[in-house]
Coordinates of C-alpha atoms in Angstrom, one line a residue:
Chain Z
N29 CA 164.1 95.8 105.4
A30 CA 161.3 93.8 106.9
G31 CA 159.4 96.9 107.8
V32 CA 157.0 96.5 110.7
T33 CA 156.6 92.9 111.9
Q34 CA 153.7 91.8 114.1
T35 CA 153.3 88.5 115.8
P36 CA 151.2 86.5 116.2
K37 CA 148.9 87.0 113.2
F38 CA 146.0 85.3 114.9
Q39 CA 145.2 84.6 118.6
V40 CA 142.3 83.2 120.6
L41 CA 142.1 83.9 124.3
K42 CA 139.8 83.1 127.1
T43 CA 138.4 85.9 129.3
G44 CA 140.9 86.8 132.0
Q45 CA 144.0 85.5 130.2
S46 CA 146.9 87.7 129.6
M47 CA 149.1 87.9 126.5
T48 CA 151.6 90.1 124.7
L49 CA 151.3 91.2 121.1
Q50 CA 154.7 91.7 119.6
C51 CA 155.8 94.5 117.3
A52 CA 159.2 95.1 115.8
Q53 CA 160.5 97.6 113.2
D54 CA 163.9 97.7 111.5
M55 CA 163.7 101.2 110.0
N56 CA 165.1 103.0 113.1
H57 CA 161.9 105.1 113.4
E58 CA 161.4 107.2 116.5
Y59 CA 157.7 106.9 116.8
M60 CA 155.7 103.7 117.3
S61 CA 152.0 103.2 118.0
W62 CA 149.3 100.6 118.6
Y63 CA 145.8 100.9 117.1
R64 CA 142.7 98.7 117.2
Q65 CA 140.3 98.5 114.3
D66 CA 136.7 97.4 114.9
P67 CA 134.0 96.9 112.2
G68 CA 132.4 100.2 111.1
M69 CA 134.9 102.3 113.1
G70 CA 138.1 104.1 112.2
L71 CA 141.4 103.0 113.7
R72 CA 141.7 104.1 117.3
L73 CA 145.0 104.9 119.0
I74 CA 145.7 102.8 122.1
H75 CA 149.2 103.8 123.1
Y76 CA 152.2 105.4 121.4
S77 CA 155.9 106.1 122.0
V78 CA 158.0 108.9 120.7
G79 CA 161.3 107.2 121.5
A80 CA 162.9 104.5 123.7
G81 CA 161.8 104.8 127.3
I82 CA 158.9 107.2 126.5
T83 CA 155.3 106.1 126.2
D84 CA 151.9 107.8 126.4
Q85 CA 148.2 107.0 126.2
G86 CA 146.1 107.3 123.2
E87 CA 142.3 107.4 122.8
V88 CA 141.5 103.9 124.2
P89 CA 144.3 102.8 126.6
N90 CA 142.3 101.0 129.3
G91 CA 143.2 97.3 129.7
Y92 CA 146.5 97.7 127.8
N93 CA 150.1 98.3 128.8
V94 CA 153.1 99.1 126.7
S95 CA 156.8 99.6 127.2
R96 CA 159.6 100.8 124.9
S97 CA 163.0 99.5 126.1
T98 CA 164.5 99.6 122.6
T99 CA 164.0 101.6 119.4
E100 CA 163.0 98.5 117.5
D101 CA 160.4 96.9 119.8
F102 CA 157.0 98.0 121.1
P103 CA 155.0 95.2 122.7
L104 CA 151.4 95.6 123.7
R105 CA 150.2 93.7 126.8
L106 CA 146.7 92.7 127.6
L107 CA 146.5 92.3 131.3
S108 CA 143.2 90.4 131.7
A109 CA 141.5 89.9 128.3
A110 CA 137.9 90.8 127.9
P111 CA 135.5 90.1 125.0
S112 CA 135.4 93.8 124.3
Q113 CA 139.1 93.5 123.3
T114 CA 138.2 91.3 120.4
S115 CA 139.5 93.3 117.5
V116 CA 142.3 93.6 114.9
Y117 CA 145.4 95.3 116.3
F118 CA 147.8 97.2 114.1
C119 CA 151.3 98.4 115.1
A120 CA 152.8 101.3 113.2
S121 CA 156.1 103.0 113.1
S122 CA 156.8 106.5 111.8
Y123 CA 159.2 109.3 111.4
S124 CA 158.6 113.0 111.0
R125 CA 159.8 115.1 108.0
G126 CA 158.7 118.7 108.8
A127 CA 155.0 118.7 109.5
K128 CA 154.6 115.3 107.8
N129 CA 154.4 112.1 109.8
I130 CA 155.4 109.2 107.5
Q131 CA 153.8 106.1 108.9
Y132 CA 154.1 102.4 108.1
F133 CA 151.8 99.7 109.4
G134 CA 152.2 96.1 110.2
A135 CA 149.9 93.4 108.8
G136 CA 147.9 93.2 112.0
T137 CA 147.0 90.7 114.7
R138 CA 143.5 89.3 114.8
L139 CA 142.5 88.7 118.4
S140 CA 139.4 86.9 119.6
V141 CA 138.5 86.8 123.3
L142 CA 135.9 84.2 124.2
Chain W
K25 CA 135.9 117.0 119.3
N26 CA 138.1 116.2 116.4
Q27 CA 136.3 114.3 113.7
V28 CA 136.9 113.0 110.2
E29 CA 133.9 112.1 108.0
Q30 CA 134.2 110.2 104.8
S31 CA 131.7 109.7 102.0
P32 CA 130.4 107.7 100.5
Q33 CA 130.6 104.8 102.9
S34 CA 130.8 102.4 100.0
L35 CA 131.1 102.7 96.2
I36 CA 130.9 100.2 93.3
I37 CA 132.3 101.2 89.9
L38 CA 133.2 99.4 86.7
E39 CA 136.8 98.8 85.8
G40 CA 138.3 101.7 83.8
K41 CA 136.0 104.3 85.3
N42 CA 137.1 107.2 87.5
C43 CA 135.8 108.0 91.0
T44 CA 136.2 110.5 93.7
L45 CA 136.1 109.9 97.5
Q46 CA 135.4 112.7 100.0
C47 CA 136.8 113.6 103.4
N48 CA 135.6 116.4 105.7
Y49 CA 137.3 117.1 108.9
T50 CA 137.1 119.3 112.0
V51 CA 140.6 118.7 113.4
S52 CA 142.2 121.8 114.7
P53 CA 144.9 122.9 114.7
F54 CA 145.8 121.1 111.5
S55 CA 149.1 119.5 110.8
N56 CA 148.7 117.1 107.9
L57 CA 146.2 115.0 106.0
R58 CA 146.9 111.5 104.7
W59 CA 145.1 109.0 102.5
Y60 CA 145.7 105.3 103.0
K61 CA 144.6 102.3 101.1
Q62 CA 143.8 99.2 103.1
D63 CA 143.4 95.9 101.3
T64 CA 141.2 93.2 103.0
G65 CA 143.2 91.5 105.8
R66 CA 146.2 93.9 105.5
G67 CA 147.5 97.0 107.2
P68 CA 146.9 100.4 105.7
V69 CA 149.4 101.7 103.2
S70 CA 150.1 105.4 102.6
L71 CA 149.0 106.9 99.3
T72 CA 149.5 110.6 99.9
I73 CA 150.3 113.1 102.6
M74 CA 149.6 116.9 102.5
T75 CA 150.4 119.8 104.8
F76 CA 148.5 123.1 105.0
S77 CA 150.4 124.7 102.2
E78 CA 149.8 121.8 99.7
N79 CA 146.5 121.6 97.8
T80 CA 147.2 118.7 95.5
K81 CA 149.4 115.6 95.6
S82 CA 149.6 112.7 93.1
N83 CA 150.7 109.1 93.4
G84 CA 150.3 107.4 90.1
R85 CA 146.5 107.1 89.3
Y86 CA 145.7 108.6 92.7
T87 CA 145.3 112.3 93.1
A88 CA 144.5 113.9 96.5
T89 CA 143.3 117.5 96.9
L90 CA 143.1 119.6 100.0
D91 CA 141.1 122.8 100.8
A92 CA 142.3 123.8 104.2
D93 CA 139.8 126.7 104.3
T94 CA 136.8 124.5 104.0
K95 CA 138.5 121.6 105.7
Q96 CA 137.8 119.2 102.8
S97 CA 139.9 116.7 100.9
S98 CA 139.2 114.4 98.0
L99 CA 140.9 111.4 96.6
H100 CA 140.4 110.9 92.8
I101 CA 141.2 107.6 91.2
T102 CA 141.7 107.6 87.5
A103 CA 141.1 104.6 85.2
S104 CA 140.3 102.2 88.0
Q105 CA 141.6 98.7 88.1
L106 CA 140.4 95.6 89.9
S107 CA 143.3 96.0 92.3
D108 CA 141.9 99.3 93.5
S109 CA 139.2 97.4 95.4
A110 CA 140.0 98.3 99.0
S111 CA 139.1 100.5 101.8
Y112 CA 140.4 104.1 101.5
I113 CA 141.0 105.9 104.8
C114 CA 141.4 109.6 105.4
V115 CA 143.5 110.6 108.4
V116 CA 144.1 114.1 109.8
S117 CA 146.8 114.9 112.3
G118 CA 147.0 117.8 114.7
G119 CA 146.2 118.3 118.3
P120 CA 146.0 120.7 121.2
A121 CA 149.8 121.3 121.0
G122 CA 149.8 121.4 117.2
G123 CA 152.0 118.3 117.1
S124 CA 151.7 116.0 114.1
Y125 CA 151.5 112.8 116.1
I126 CA 147.9 112.5 117.3
P127 CA 145.8 111.3 114.3
T128 CA 142.1 111.1 113.8
F129 CA 141.0 108.4 111.4
G130 CA 137.9 108.4 109.2
R131 CA 135.9 105.2 109.0
G132 CA 136.9 104.7 105.4
T133 CA 135.2 104.3 102.0
S134 CA 134.9 100.8 100.7
L135 CA 135.5 100.7 97.0
I136 CA 134.7 97.7 94.8
V137 CA 135.8 97.7 91.2
H138 CA 133.9 95.3 89.0
P139 CA 135.2 93.9 85.6

């Protein structure tokens, strides 16, 4: 199993450009989510999905879109990049076992918006 | 507002020594509490996960405790190694509907182990 794969690992954008961060998992997990991690702050949830065709907003969804057409893939789209979106983005997939949510993270995408 | 506070913010110890990291939370209702280790430049990796009924969970040299009454958790690292140098993140899940999916992340404790 490759686990959770994120591409690209690094990206530099100019303000106003759009791009898609890719995330794929091969563990057949129902749940997938996107987080951003900024210096001195905890990870913050952007969007999440509880299954194919179902997505919902997290804590900081503005400026981002997601879709979940398959169980395996959960891309994150930046519609018009802004410097405030400079961050490290993590994708995670998870499954529930009772009240426990077992979560696996990708290696991250480091994004700079100039 | 749901919050997770971790202390200390950073910690430096000598190799072979023990240490304890703290996590206080105000998340309600409570579903589960997780500790993650995040190496520099990598994604977080799960160390332990505990529900309301569990008050201790071990993973090798890592032992987590949970006091759901006082809403406190600790992560104890025994006989530290250089590879323990990382950020340790406390995450508490729960939400208005009691679901286990909405997590609140602490800011992490940065641990440096010196030889």
